[in-house]
Structures are given as C-alpha cells and as structure tokens.
Amino acid sequence: MDEPWSSLAGLQHGVLARSQLYALGVTRAAVRANVSAGRWCWRTESVLTTTTGPLNWEQRLWLGVLHCGPGSAVGGLTAAKVHGLRNWDRDLVTVVVDDSLSFEKVPELHIVRTRRPIQKWLAPVTLPLLRLEPAVLLFGAYDRSKRTAQGALAAVVQQGLTTPDRLGACLATMNPLRRSRDFRATLLDLAGGAQSVAEMDVRRACRSYGVVPPHRQRARVDRAGKRRWTDCEWDLPDGRVVVLEVDGAFHLDVMQYSADMRRQRRITTPTRLIVRCAAVEIRDEPGKVMADLIALGVPLVKRAG
C-alpha cells in the first residue's frame, strides 16, 4: 500500500514541502531516514524531492511555489511559458508572492513581491499559476525595458495564446499599473494587425510623419513556389509596390542573412521594389526611414480641406 505522501508527490512531480509531509503524518525521523538513505533530497531548507537527480522543468516550478509557500504563484514569463509561449525562455523561475511572506532567498528563483490579489488571478490547474494575461502584464510593468514589455505582449498575441481584447480587459482590472498608457497603445496596434514591436514602430512612424499605413503580413508566392509573408507593403498609384522588410537582431547571423537575401531576390519583380531597414532604425530614426519611403513614392495621408 502506498504511503500517504506518495499521491501528493505524484501530483507535485516528486516535490514536497516539509510542512506537507508533517501534515500527512510523516515524522521528522522518517524524513531524516529517507534523506540519509539517498532516497530523498533536500532542495531548500523547507522543500525536498523524492528524487535525487537534477530537477526537471516541472520540479523547478513546484520548488518555487512550495518554497515561497501559500500565497505564491508561478508568474512572469515562466507562467507564460507554461501557457505555451515559445522563444522567451529565462534562466530563473519567476514566482510572484504576497508582499507579507517571509522566506530564504534561493538562487534559482526570481521572486516578485506584490500587494495585488494573486489568488484572484490563478489559472484553474493544480500548480499555483497566474493566468496568462496578468502574468504578462505584471512582467511588462516592472521589466527594465519597455520594448521587452511590448514585445512580450506582441508575442502572446502573435502566437495565438490570447487576444488584445482579453489583455485589455485584464489591464482595466489592474489599474493603477505602471506603463498602462503604453500598454493600451500597444494593444490598439496589436488589434490593428501588428505582429511585432517592429511593426508597431512602423505604424507609429507612419502616423507621426503622415504616411499612409501599410498592408502588413501580405502573402506572396516566390519564384520557387513557396508562400512568403512580407512585413509592410504600399501599393503605389502607378501599379508598383514598395515593400519594407524590418530586420531584427537575428538577421545579423550569417546564415539567416543569406537566407533573407535569397528570399528577397525571389519575391522581387519588375513592379515590386523591396527595401530594408534595421529594427533599431525604425525605432530611433523613424524620420529617415519615412523620408526614404516617401522618396520612393509611398503616399502621404490626404489632409481634409
């Protein structure tokens, strides 16, 4: 017959708090005996595992919330990863905790203290886990980089994990929240079809310099028969099309750059002109990019009267 703690260990991927074991009737002597025999392993002063090897991903999550105790939850980009966010991994597990909790610091954990109602934002799962929307909004509010915060919002929408409307509804319940005004503008851009921070920068630059907003993520079939999507396109009155491709940091990779050049050649036609800019240009020097586009014939917004 299984021990009383074994079912709980199964639910928590073999991670147990000292207090949970004592509540189930496991004595201090029994804990010491299992640790001494090499069957169990202390991971913090209050949490142990029924395995002794390196912790897997799920065990790291449980370690965080059990170490911090009731009133804590997995949050930030860690929670977003649990909800399915790709390519935004961080080394540390983020745990959001009630500001009144007291515990020892653990190097593997990023602890975020808050007076906000964590329990109202929990996802309906066994692991104490923030829902995606409050997790990402809280991350964005307190990350050092506003652009990283905007990028995280764009990523969860682009990857189909949530919608601008759901993020906006959650944001409305979280006020006051740092960067709320910026987030509302970001969500308006995302609702308009922007898929990345660079695309949002293009959209804002167009508004600032009076340029007609582009068609975004338009599908094209290249000469090899592959379907491609362009970043931004403008249809000119003379039948030509100007395409702007915005290059992020990953384009600095030699193999990626080579693939991008090949892609550009294959979707270029006598009536389709493709120009490129770096993401840092459209962010820091949007006027220069807009001036070049205007010189190529990209139209300006017609003013009333």
PDB file of C-alpha atoms in Angstrom:
ATOM      1  CA  MET A   1       0.000   0.000   0.000  1.00  0.00           C
ATOM      2  CA  ASP A   2       1.312   3.476  -0.915  1.00  0.00           C
ATOM      3  CA  GLU A   3       2.427   5.834   1.816  1.00  0.00           C
ATOM      4  CA  PRO A   4       0.115   8.835   2.430  1.00  0.00           C
ATOM      5  CA  TRP A   5       2.647  11.230   0.883  1.00  0.00           C
ATOM      6  CA  SER A   6       3.049   9.281  -2.381  1.00  0.00           C
ATOM      7  CA  SER A   7      -0.165  10.517  -4.037  1.00  0.00           C
ATOM      8  CA  LEU A   8       0.734  14.113  -3.281  1.00  0.00           C
ATOM      9  CA  ALA A   9       4.263  13.534  -4.566  1.00  0.00           C
ATOM     10  CA  GLY A  10       2.767  12.233  -7.794  1.00  0.00           C
ATOM     11  CA  LEU A  11       0.681  15.392  -8.241  1.00  0.00           C
ATOM     12  CA  GLN A  12       3.676  17.626  -7.499  1.00  0.00           C
ATOM     13  CA  HIS A  13       6.252  15.784  -9.627  1.00  0.00           C
ATOM     14  CA  GLY A  14       8.064  14.429  -6.588  1.00  0.00           C
ATOM     15  CA  VAL A  15       8.455  17.813  -4.852  1.00  0.00           C
ATOM     16  CA  LEU A  16       7.154  18.133  -1.281  1.00  0.00           C
ATOM     17  CA  ALA A  17       7.244  20.797   1.384  1.00  0.00           C
ATOM     18  CA  ARG A  18       8.380  19.853   4.868  1.00  0.00           C
ATOM     19  CA  SER A  19       5.063  21.171   6.226  1.00  0.00           C
ATOM     20  CA  GLN A  20       3.079  18.955   3.821  1.00  0.00           C
ATOM     21  CA  LEU A  21       4.913  15.847   4.992  1.00  0.00           C
ATOM     22  CA  TYR A  22       4.357  16.638   8.663  1.00  0.00           C
ATOM     23  CA  ALA A  23       0.655  17.316   7.987  1.00  0.00           C
ATOM     24  CA  LEU A  24       0.398  13.845   6.396  1.00  0.00           C
ATOM     25  CA  GLY A  25       1.881  12.212   9.480  1.00  0.00           C
ATOM     26  CA  VAL A  26       5.425  11.716   8.209  1.00  0.00           C
ATOM     27  CA  THR A  27       7.716  12.153  11.189  1.00  0.00           C
ATOM     28  CA  ARG A  28      10.946  14.113  11.290  1.00  0.00           C
ATOM     29  CA  ALA A  29      12.773  10.840  11.907  1.00  0.00           C
ATOM     30  CA  ALA A  30      11.253   9.292   8.786  1.00  0.00           C
ATOM     31  CA  VAL A  31      12.301  12.320   6.712  1.00  0.00           C
ATOM     32  CA  ARG A  32      15.869  12.109   8.042  1.00  0.00           C
ATOM     33  CA  ALA A  33      15.993   8.390   7.326  1.00  0.00           C
ATOM     34  CA  ASN A  34      14.883   8.798   3.698  1.00  0.00           C
ATOM     35  CA  VAL A  35      17.379  11.606   3.128  1.00  0.00           C
ATOM     36  CA  SER A  36      20.214   9.661   4.798  1.00  0.00           C
ATOM     37  CA  ALA A  37      19.434   6.607   2.668  1.00  0.00           C
ATOM     38  CA  GLY A  38      19.699   8.677  -0.510  1.00  0.00           C
ATOM     39  CA  ARG A  39      16.057   8.197  -1.449  1.00  0.00           C
ATOM     40  CA  TRP A  40      15.056  11.834  -0.862  1.00  0.00           C
ATOM     41  CA  CYS A  41      16.998  15.065  -1.243  1.00  0.00           C
ATOM     42  CA  TRP A  42      16.686  18.457   0.411  1.00  0.00           C
ATOM     43  CA  ARG A  43      16.476  21.248  -2.198  1.00  0.00           C
ATOM     44  CA  THR A  44      15.891  24.177   0.163  1.00  0.00           C
ATOM     45  CA  GLU A  45      15.538  24.381   3.943  1.00  0.00           C
ATOM     46  CA  SER A  46      11.796  23.704   3.575  1.00  0.00           C
ATOM     47  CA  VAL A  47      11.414  21.658   0.370  1.00  0.00           C
ATOM     48  CA  LEU A  48      12.684  18.229  -0.640  1.00  0.00           C
ATOM     49  CA  THR A  49      12.231  15.873  -3.564  1.00  0.00           C
ATOM     50  CA  THR A  50      11.634  12.156  -3.688  1.00  0.00           C
ATOM     51  CA  THR A  51      14.245  12.042  -6.456  1.00  0.00           C
ATOM     52  CA  THR A  52      17.926  12.847  -6.142  1.00  0.00           C
ATOM     53  CA  GLY A  53      18.998  13.830  -9.660  1.00  0.00           C
ATOM     54  CA  PRO A  54      18.858  17.217 -11.396  1.00  0.00           C
ATOM     55  CA  LEU A  55      15.453  18.885 -11.264  1.00  0.00           C
ATOM     56  CA  ASN A  56      13.332  18.861 -14.394  1.00  0.00           C
ATOM     57  CA  TRP A  57      11.211  21.814 -15.548  1.00  0.00           C
ATOM     58  CA  GLU A  58       8.061  20.807 -13.663  1.00  0.00           C
ATOM     59  CA  GLN A  59      10.025  20.171 -10.471  1.00  0.00           C
ATOM     60  CA  ARG A  60      11.608  23.626 -10.667  1.00  0.00           C
ATOM     61  CA  LEU A  61       8.137  25.183 -10.828  1.00  0.00           C
ATOM     62  CA  TRP A  62       6.903  23.251  -7.797  1.00  0.00           C
ATOM     63  CA  LEU A  63      10.096  24.018  -5.891  1.00  0.00           C
ATOM     64  CA  GLY A  64       9.418  27.730  -6.376  1.00  0.00           C
ATOM     65  CA  VAL A  65       5.846  27.821  -5.102  1.00  0.00           C
ATOM     66  CA  LEU A  66       6.404  25.328  -2.264  1.00  0.00           C
ATOM     67  CA  HIS A  67       9.480  27.190  -1.050  1.00  0.00           C
ATOM     68  CA  CYS A  68       7.638  30.530  -1.062  1.00  0.00           C
ATOM     69  CA  GLY A  69       4.540  28.999   0.492  1.00  0.00           C
ATOM     70  CA  PRO A  70       0.783  29.630   0.297  1.00  0.00           C
ATOM     71  CA  GLY A  71       0.012  32.972  -1.326  1.00  0.00           C
ATOM     72  CA  SER A  72       2.618  32.489  -4.053  1.00  0.00           C
ATOM     73  CA  ALA A  73       2.242  31.508  -7.712  1.00  0.00           C
ATOM     74  CA  VAL A  74       4.357  30.961 -10.802  1.00  0.00           C
ATOM     75  CA  GLY A  75       4.291  34.242 -12.729  1.00  0.00           C
ATOM     76  CA  GLY A  76       6.036  36.370 -15.317  1.00  0.00           C
ATOM     77  CA  LEU A  77       7.492  34.794 -18.442  1.00  0.00           C
ATOM     78  CA  THR A  78       7.751  31.491 -16.561  1.00  0.00           C
ATOM     79  CA  ALA A  79       3.957  31.369 -16.342  1.00  0.00           C
ATOM     80  CA  ALA A  80       3.718  32.457 -19.971  1.00  0.00           C
ATOM     81  CA  LYS A  81       5.943  29.523 -20.945  1.00  0.00           C
ATOM     82  CA  VAL A  82       3.672  27.131 -19.049  1.00  0.00           C
ATOM     83  CA  HIS A  83       0.750  28.591 -21.026  1.00  0.00           C
ATOM     84  CA  GLY A  84       2.617  27.879 -24.278  1.00  0.00           C
ATOM     85  CA  LEU A  85       4.768  30.937 -25.041  1.00  0.00           C
ATOM     86  CA  ARG A  86       7.770  29.988 -27.186  1.00  0.00           C
ATOM     87  CA  ASN A  87      11.208  31.585 -27.589  1.00  0.00           C
ATOM     88  CA  TRP A  88      11.025  33.766 -24.459  1.00  0.00           C
ATOM     89  CA  ASP A  89      12.839  31.472 -22.043  1.00  0.00           C
ATOM     90  CA  ARG A  90      14.542  32.813 -18.922  1.00  0.00           C
ATOM     91  CA  ASP A  91      17.071  31.019 -16.714  1.00  0.00           C
ATOM     92  CA  LEU A  92      15.288  31.728 -13.428  1.00  0.00           C
ATOM     93  CA  VAL A  93      11.814  30.592 -12.410  1.00  0.00           C
ATOM     94  CA  THR A  94       9.643  33.617 -11.585  1.00  0.00           C
ATOM     95  CA  VAL A  95       7.425  33.322  -8.525  1.00  0.00           C
ATOM     96  CA  VAL A  96       5.005  36.089  -7.570  1.00  0.00           C
ATOM     97  CA  VAL A  97       4.466  36.278  -3.820  1.00  0.00           C
ATOM     98  CA  ASP A  98       2.334  38.171  -1.367  1.00  0.00           C
ATOM     99  CA  ASP A  99       4.373  41.051  -0.026  1.00  0.00           C
ATOM    100  CA  SER A 100       3.965  39.856   3.572  1.00  0.00           C
ATOM    101  CA  LEU A 101       5.537  36.417   3.060  1.00  0.00           C
ATOM    102  CA  SER A 102       8.912  35.641   4.609  1.00  0.00           C
ATOM    103  CA  PHE A 103      11.364  33.020   3.305  1.00  0.00           C
ATOM    104  CA  GLU A 104      15.015  32.433   2.463  1.00  0.00           C
ATOM    105  CA  LYS A 105      16.219  33.508  -0.977  1.00  0.00           C
ATOM    106  CA  VAL A 106      17.032  30.750  -3.477  1.00  0.00           C
ATOM    107  CA  PRO A 107      19.457  31.450  -6.375  1.00  0.00           C
ATOM    108  CA  GLU A 108      17.295  29.587  -8.902  1.00  0.00           C
ATOM    109  CA  LEU A 109      14.234  31.760  -8.213  1.00  0.00           C
ATOM    110  CA  HIS A 110      13.267  35.280  -9.261  1.00  0.00           C
ATOM    111  CA  ILE A 111      10.909  36.485  -6.546  1.00  0.00           C
ATOM    112  CA  VAL A 112       8.458  39.290  -7.326  1.00  0.00           C
ATOM    113  CA  ARG A 113       6.631  40.762  -4.337  1.00  0.00           C
ATOM    114  CA  THR A 114       3.218  42.341  -4.806  1.00  0.00           C
ATOM    115  CA  ARG A 115       0.233  43.563  -2.799  1.00  0.00           C
ATOM    116  CA  ARG A 116      -2.076  42.676  -5.682  1.00  0.00           C
ATOM    117  CA  PRO A 117      -4.708  39.910  -5.382  1.00  0.00           C
ATOM    118  CA  ILE A 118      -2.702  36.938  -6.626  1.00  0.00           C
ATOM    119  CA  GLN A 119      -5.388  34.414  -5.693  1.00  0.00           C
ATOM    120  CA  LYS A 120      -7.928  36.108  -7.996  1.00  0.00           C
ATOM    121  CA  TRP A 121      -5.631  35.602 -10.992  1.00  0.00           C
ATOM    122  CA  LEU A 122      -4.839  31.906 -10.605  1.00  0.00           C
ATOM    123  CA  ALA A 123      -5.313  29.549 -13.526  1.00  0.00           C
ATOM    124  CA  PRO A 124      -7.595  26.523 -12.908  1.00  0.00           C
ATOM    125  CA  VAL A 125      -4.760  23.996 -12.604  1.00  0.00           C
ATOM    126  CA  THR A 126      -3.114  22.108  -9.733  1.00  0.00           C
ATOM    127  CA  LEU A 127       0.075  24.148  -9.849  1.00  0.00           C
ATOM    128  CA  PRO A 128      -0.362  27.650  -8.347  1.00  0.00           C
ATOM    129  CA  LEU A 129      -0.026  29.545 -11.631  1.00  0.00           C
ATOM    130  CA  LEU A 130      -1.089  33.005 -12.764  1.00  0.00           C
ATOM    131  CA  ARG A 131      -3.335  33.219 -15.805  1.00  0.00           C
ATOM    132  CA  LEU A 132      -1.502  34.316 -18.927  1.00  0.00           C
ATOM    133  CA  GLU A 133      -2.842  37.872 -19.140  1.00  0.00           C
ATOM    134  CA  PRO A 134      -1.988  39.097 -15.606  1.00  0.00           C
ATOM    135  CA  ALA A 135       1.329  37.228 -15.730  1.00  0.00           C
ATOM    136  CA  VAL A 136       2.461  39.029 -18.903  1.00  0.00           C
ATOM    137  CA  LEU A 137       1.104  42.419 -17.874  1.00  0.00           C
ATOM    138  CA  LEU A 138       2.812  42.262 -14.474  1.00  0.00           C
ATOM    139  CA  PHE A 139       6.049  41.199 -16.152  1.00  0.00           C
ATOM    140  CA  GLY A 140       5.828  44.103 -18.579  1.00  0.00           C
ATOM    141  CA  ALA A 141       5.021  46.646 -15.893  1.00  0.00           C
ATOM    142  CA  TYR A 142       8.202  46.002 -13.959  1.00  0.00           C
ATOM    143  CA  ASP A 143      10.745  44.801 -16.518  1.00  0.00           C
ATOM    144  CA  ARG A 144      13.520  47.339 -17.044  1.00  0.00           C
ATOM    145  CA  SER A 145      12.917  47.533 -20.811  1.00  0.00           C
ATOM    146  CA  LYS A 146       9.668  48.981 -22.154  1.00  0.00           C
ATOM    147  CA  ARG A 147      10.416  47.434 -25.547  1.00  0.00           C
ATOM    148  CA  THR A 148      10.811  43.990 -23.992  1.00  0.00           C
ATOM    149  CA  ALA A 149       7.455  44.518 -22.280  1.00  0.00           C
ATOM    150  CA  GLN A 150       5.830  45.480 -25.588  1.00  0.00           C
ATOM    151  CA  GLY A 151       7.494  42.530 -27.286  1.00  0.00           C
ATOM    152  CA  ALA A 152       6.066  40.104 -24.741  1.00  0.00           C
ATOM    153  CA  LEU A 153       2.540  41.427 -25.337  1.00  0.00           C
ATOM    154  CA  ALA A 154       3.043  41.141 -29.088  1.00  0.00           C
ATOM    155  CA  ALA A 155       4.427  37.607 -28.754  1.00  0.00           C
ATOM    156  CA  VAL A 156       1.491  36.172 -26.788  1.00  0.00           C
ATOM    157  CA  VAL A 157      -0.932  37.640 -29.342  1.00  0.00           C
ATOM    158  CA  GLN A 158       1.129  36.605 -32.371  1.00  0.00           C
ATOM    159  CA  GLN A 159       1.411  33.038 -31.069  1.00  0.00           C
ATOM    160  CA  GLY A 160      -2.369  32.829 -30.612  1.00  0.00           C
ATOM    161  CA  LEU A 161      -2.277  32.441 -26.826  1.00  0.00           C
ATOM    162  CA  THR A 162      -4.589  35.383 -26.125  1.00  0.00           C
ATOM    163  CA  THR A 163      -6.113  38.430 -27.822  1.00  0.00           C
ATOM    164  CA  PRO A 164      -5.721  42.202 -27.481  1.00  0.00           C
ATOM    165  CA  ASP A 165      -9.282  42.337 -26.137  1.00  0.00           C
ATOM    166  CA  ARG A 166      -8.541  39.845 -23.353  1.00  0.00           C
ATOM    167  CA  LEU A 167      -5.333  41.639 -22.427  1.00  0.00           C
ATOM    168  CA  GLY A 168      -7.165  44.961 -22.451  1.00  0.00           C
ATOM    169  CA  ALA A 169      -9.948  43.645 -20.231  1.00  0.00           C
ATOM    170  CA  CYS A 170      -7.393  42.326 -17.746  1.00  0.00           C
ATOM    171  CA  LEU A 171      -5.446  45.592 -17.850  1.00  0.00           C
ATOM    172  CA  ALA A 172      -8.608  47.501 -16.948  1.00  0.00           C
ATOM    173  CA  THR A 173      -8.898  45.477 -13.723  1.00  0.00           C
ATOM    174  CA  MET A 174      -5.259  46.046 -12.770  1.00  0.00           C
ATOM    175  CA  ASN A 175      -5.171  49.851 -12.709  1.00  0.00           C
ATOM    176  CA  PRO A 176      -3.172  51.556 -11.456  1.00  0.00           C
ATOM    177  CA  LEU A 177      -0.390  49.662 -13.242  1.00  0.00           C
ATOM    178  CA  ARG A 178       2.946  51.027 -14.369  1.00  0.00           C
ATOM    179  CA  ARG A 179       3.072  51.598 -18.167  1.00  0.00           C
ATOM    180  CA  SER A 180      -0.705  51.209 -18.514  1.00  0.00           C
ATOM    181  CA  ARG A 181      -0.850  54.031 -21.060  1.00  0.00           C
ATOM    182  CA  ASP A 182       1.896  52.450 -23.174  1.00  0.00           C
ATOM    183  CA  PHE A 183       0.182  49.071 -22.938  1.00  0.00           C
ATOM    184  CA  ARG A 184      -3.129  50.472 -24.144  1.00  0.00           C
ATOM    185  CA  ALA A 185      -1.392  51.960 -27.193  1.00  0.00           C
ATOM    186  CA  THR A 186       0.389  48.665 -27.822  1.00  0.00           C
ATOM    187  CA  LEU A 187      -2.878  46.732 -27.634  1.00  0.00           C
ATOM    188  CA  LEU A 188      -4.504  49.120 -30.126  1.00  0.00           C
ATOM    189  CA  ASP A 189      -1.656  48.417 -32.547  1.00  0.00           C
ATOM    190  CA  LEU A 190      -1.988  44.683 -31.989  1.00  0.00           C
ATOM    191  CA  ALA A 191      -5.734  44.873 -32.562  1.00  0.00           C
ATOM    192  CA  GLY A 192      -4.949  46.597 -35.852  1.00  0.00           C
ATOM    193  CA  GLY A 193      -2.928  43.622 -37.014  1.00  0.00           C
ATOM    194  CA  ALA A 194       0.642  44.407 -35.945  1.00  0.00           C
ATOM    195  CA  GLN A 195       2.557  41.210 -35.202  1.00  0.00           C
ATOM    196  CA  SER A 196       5.747  42.512 -33.614  1.00  0.00           C
ATOM    197  CA  VAL A 197       7.285  45.522 -31.894  1.00  0.00           C
ATOM    198  CA  ALA A 198       8.994  46.476 -35.177  1.00  0.00           C
ATOM    199  CA  GLU A 199       5.661  46.508 -36.981  1.00  0.00           C
ATOM    200  CA  MET A 200       4.219  48.679 -34.227  1.00  0.00           C
ATOM    201  CA  ASP A 201       7.164  51.050 -34.665  1.00  0.00           C
ATOM    202  CA  VAL A 202       6.395  51.293 -38.393  1.00  0.00           C
ATOM    203  CA  ARG A 203       2.750  52.003 -37.657  1.00  0.00           C
ATOM    204  CA  ARG A 204       3.639  54.782 -35.202  1.00  0.00           C
ATOM    205  CA  ALA A 205       6.190  56.271 -37.598  1.00  0.00           C
ATOM    206  CA  CYS A 206       3.555  56.400 -40.321  1.00  0.00           C
ATOM    207  CA  ARG A 207       1.172  58.245 -38.003  1.00  0.00           C
ATOM    208  CA  SER A 208       3.886  60.695 -36.922  1.00  0.00           C
ATOM    209  CA  TYR A 209       5.056  61.540 -40.451  1.00  0.00           C
ATOM    210  CA  GLY A 210       1.714  61.434 -42.214  1.00  0.00           C
ATOM    211  CA  VAL A 211       2.452  58.355 -44.308  1.00  0.00           C
ATOM    212  CA  VAL A 212      -0.376  56.065 -45.412  1.00  0.00           C
ATOM    213  CA  PRO A 213      -0.275  52.947 -43.197  1.00  0.00           C
ATOM    214  CA  PRO A 214       0.993  49.832 -44.975  1.00  0.00           C
ATOM    215  CA  HIS A 215      -0.554  46.473 -45.673  1.00  0.00           C
ATOM    216  CA  ARG A 216       1.079  44.067 -43.212  1.00  0.00           C
ATOM    217  CA  GLN A 217       1.956  40.394 -43.462  1.00  0.00           C
ATOM    218  CA  ARG A 218       0.777  40.144 -47.052  1.00  0.00           C
ATOM    219  CA  ALA A 219       1.187  36.666 -48.568  1.00  0.00           C
ATOM    220  CA  ARG A 220       3.390  36.344 -51.676  1.00  0.00           C
ATOM    221  CA  VAL A 221       4.464  33.293 -53.682  1.00  0.00           C
ATOM    222  CA  ASP A 222       8.119  33.417 -54.702  1.00  0.00           C
ATOM    223  CA  ARG A 223       9.651  32.071 -57.904  1.00  0.00           C
ATOM    224  CA  ALA A 224      10.355  28.758 -56.165  1.00  0.00           C
ATOM    225  CA  GLY A 225       6.639  28.356 -55.404  1.00  0.00           C
ATOM    226  CA  LYS A 226       6.967  28.979 -51.637  1.00  0.00           C
ATOM    227  CA  ARG A 227       4.488  31.182 -49.793  1.00  0.00           C
ATOM    228  CA  ARG A 228       6.143  34.152 -48.090  1.00  0.00           C
ATOM    229  CA  TRP A 229       4.821  36.976 -45.908  1.00  0.00           C
ATOM    230  CA  THR A 230       6.145  40.500 -46.246  1.00  0.00           C
ATOM    231  CA  ASP A 231       6.421  42.884 -43.275  1.00  0.00           C
ATOM    232  CA  CYS A 232       4.941  46.050 -44.831  1.00  0.00           C
ATOM    233  CA  GLU A 233       3.689  46.937 -48.326  1.00  0.00           C
ATOM    234  CA  TRP A 234       2.381  50.067 -50.029  1.00  0.00           C
ATOM    235  CA  ASP A 235       0.503  49.968 -53.350  1.00  0.00           C
ATOM    236  CA  LEU A 236       1.532  52.970 -55.471  1.00  0.00           C
ATOM    237  CA  PRO A 237      -0.790  54.734 -57.965  1.00  0.00           C
ATOM    238  CA  ASP A 238       1.393  53.675 -60.907  1.00  0.00           C
ATOM    239  CA  GLY A 239       0.943  49.969 -60.138  1.00  0.00           C
ATOM    240  CA  ARG A 240       4.248  49.457 -58.364  1.00  0.00           C
ATOM    241  CA  VAL A 241       4.512  48.037 -54.846  1.00  0.00           C
ATOM    242  CA  VAL A 242       7.056  49.190 -52.262  1.00  0.00           C
ATOM    243  CA  VAL A 243       7.916  46.539 -49.660  1.00  0.00           C
ATOM    244  CA  LEU A 244       9.668  47.373 -46.391  1.00  0.00           C
ATOM    245  CA  GLU A 245      11.323  44.490 -44.554  1.00  0.00           C
ATOM    246  CA  VAL A 246      12.408  45.217 -40.965  1.00  0.00           C
ATOM    247  CA  ASP A 247      15.457  43.257 -39.828  1.00  0.00           C
ATOM    248  CA  GLY A 248      15.808  42.332 -36.158  1.00  0.00           C
ATOM    249  CA  ALA A 249      18.982  41.293 -34.352  1.00  0.00           C
ATOM    250  CA  PHE A 250      18.702  37.687 -35.571  1.00  0.00           C
ATOM    251  CA  HIS A 251      19.389  38.934 -39.104  1.00  0.00           C
ATOM    252  CA  LEU A 252      22.993  39.505 -38.029  1.00  0.00           C
ATOM    253  CA  ASP A 253      23.508  35.747 -38.222  1.00  0.00           C
ATOM    254  CA  VAL A 254      25.368  34.970 -41.458  1.00  0.00           C
ATOM    255  CA  MET A 255      23.176  32.019 -42.457  1.00  0.00           C
ATOM    256  CA  GLN A 256      19.985  33.906 -41.661  1.00  0.00           C
ATOM    257  CA  TYR A 257      21.178  36.951 -43.592  1.00  0.00           C
ATOM    258  CA  SER A 258      21.981  34.770 -46.600  1.00  0.00           C
ATOM    259  CA  ALA A 259      18.514  33.183 -46.458  1.00  0.00           C
ATOM    260  CA  ASP A 260      16.913  36.634 -46.229  1.00  0.00           C
ATOM    261  CA  MET A 261      18.789  37.856 -49.297  1.00  0.00           C
ATOM    262  CA  ARG A 262      17.683  34.794 -51.262  1.00  0.00           C
ATOM    263  CA  ARG A 263      14.109  35.346 -50.127  1.00  0.00           C
ATOM    264  CA  GLN A 264      14.283  38.990 -51.197  1.00  0.00           C
ATOM    265  CA  ARG A 265      15.513  38.105 -54.682  1.00  0.00           C
ATOM    266  CA  ARG A 266      12.794  35.543 -55.187  1.00  0.00           C
ATOM    267  CA  ILE A 267       9.899  37.851 -54.335  1.00  0.00           C
ATOM    268  CA  THR A 268      11.290  40.849 -56.238  1.00  0.00           C
ATOM    269  CA  THR A 269       9.548  41.617 -59.541  1.00  0.00           C
ATOM    270  CA  PRO A 270       9.783  44.487 -62.054  1.00  0.00           C
ATOM    271  CA  THR A 271       6.889  46.191 -60.221  1.00  0.00           C
ATOM    272  CA  ARG A 272       7.742  45.180 -56.658  1.00  0.00           C
ATOM    273  CA  LEU A 273      10.578  47.129 -55.003  1.00  0.00           C
ATOM    274  CA  ILE A 274      11.946  45.745 -51.745  1.00  0.00           C
ATOM    275  CA  VAL A 275      13.848  47.919 -49.281  1.00  0.00           C
ATOM    276  CA  ARG A 276      15.147  47.022 -45.840  1.00  0.00           C
ATOM    277  CA  CYS A 277      15.802  48.749 -42.559  1.00  0.00           C
ATOM    278  CA  ALA A 278      17.056  47.620 -39.171  1.00  0.00           C
ATOM    279  CA  ALA A 279      14.641  47.471 -36.257  1.00  0.00           C
ATOM    280  CA  VAL A 280      16.883  49.940 -34.416  1.00  0.00           C
ATOM    281  CA  GLU A 281      16.491  52.427 -37.302  1.00  0.00           C
ATOM    282  CA  ILE A 282      12.699  52.444 -37.299  1.00  0.00           C
ATOM    283  CA  ARG A 283      12.817  52.785 -33.525  1.00  0.00           C
ATOM    284  CA  ASP A 284      15.482  55.504 -33.144  1.00  0.00           C
ATOM    285  CA  GLU A 285      15.483  57.270 -36.537  1.00  0.00           C
ATOM    286  CA  PRO A 286      11.986  56.818 -37.960  1.00  0.00           C
ATOM    287  CA  GLY A 287      12.118  60.144 -39.836  1.00  0.00           C
ATOM    288  CA  LYS A 288      14.977  58.970 -42.035  1.00  0.00           C
ATOM    289  CA  VAL A 289      13.208  55.718 -42.905  1.00  0.00           C
ATOM    290  CA  MET A 290       9.961  57.555 -43.687  1.00  0.00           C
ATOM    291  CA  ALA A 291      11.823  60.108 -45.851  1.00  0.00           C
ATOM    292  CA  ASP A 292      13.324  57.314 -47.946  1.00  0.00           C
ATOM    293  CA  LEU A 293       9.930  55.660 -48.374  1.00  0.00           C
ATOM    294  CA  ILE A 294       8.322  58.957 -49.399  1.00  0.00           C
ATOM    295  CA  ALA A 295      11.114  59.469 -51.945  1.00  0.00           C
ATOM    296  CA  LEU A 296      10.214  56.072 -53.463  1.00  0.00           C
ATOM    297  CA  GLY A 297       6.617  57.199 -53.924  1.00  0.00           C
ATOM    298  CA  VAL A 298       4.911  55.917 -50.773  1.00  0.00           C
ATOM    299  CA  PRO A 299       1.870  58.223 -50.466  1.00  0.00           C
ATOM    300  CA  LEU A 300       1.046  60.631 -47.692  1.00  0.00           C
ATOM    301  CA  VAL A 301      -2.299  60.748 -45.918  1.00  0.00           C
ATOM    302  CA  LYS A 302      -4.613  63.259 -47.610  1.00  0.00           C
ATOM    303  CA  ARG A 303      -5.441  66.111 -45.320  1.00  0.00           C
ATOM    304  CA  ALA A 304      -9.057  67.257 -45.039  1.00  0.00           C
ATOM    305  CA  GLY A 305      -9.729  70.611 -46.706  1.00  0.00           C
TER     306      GLY A 305
END
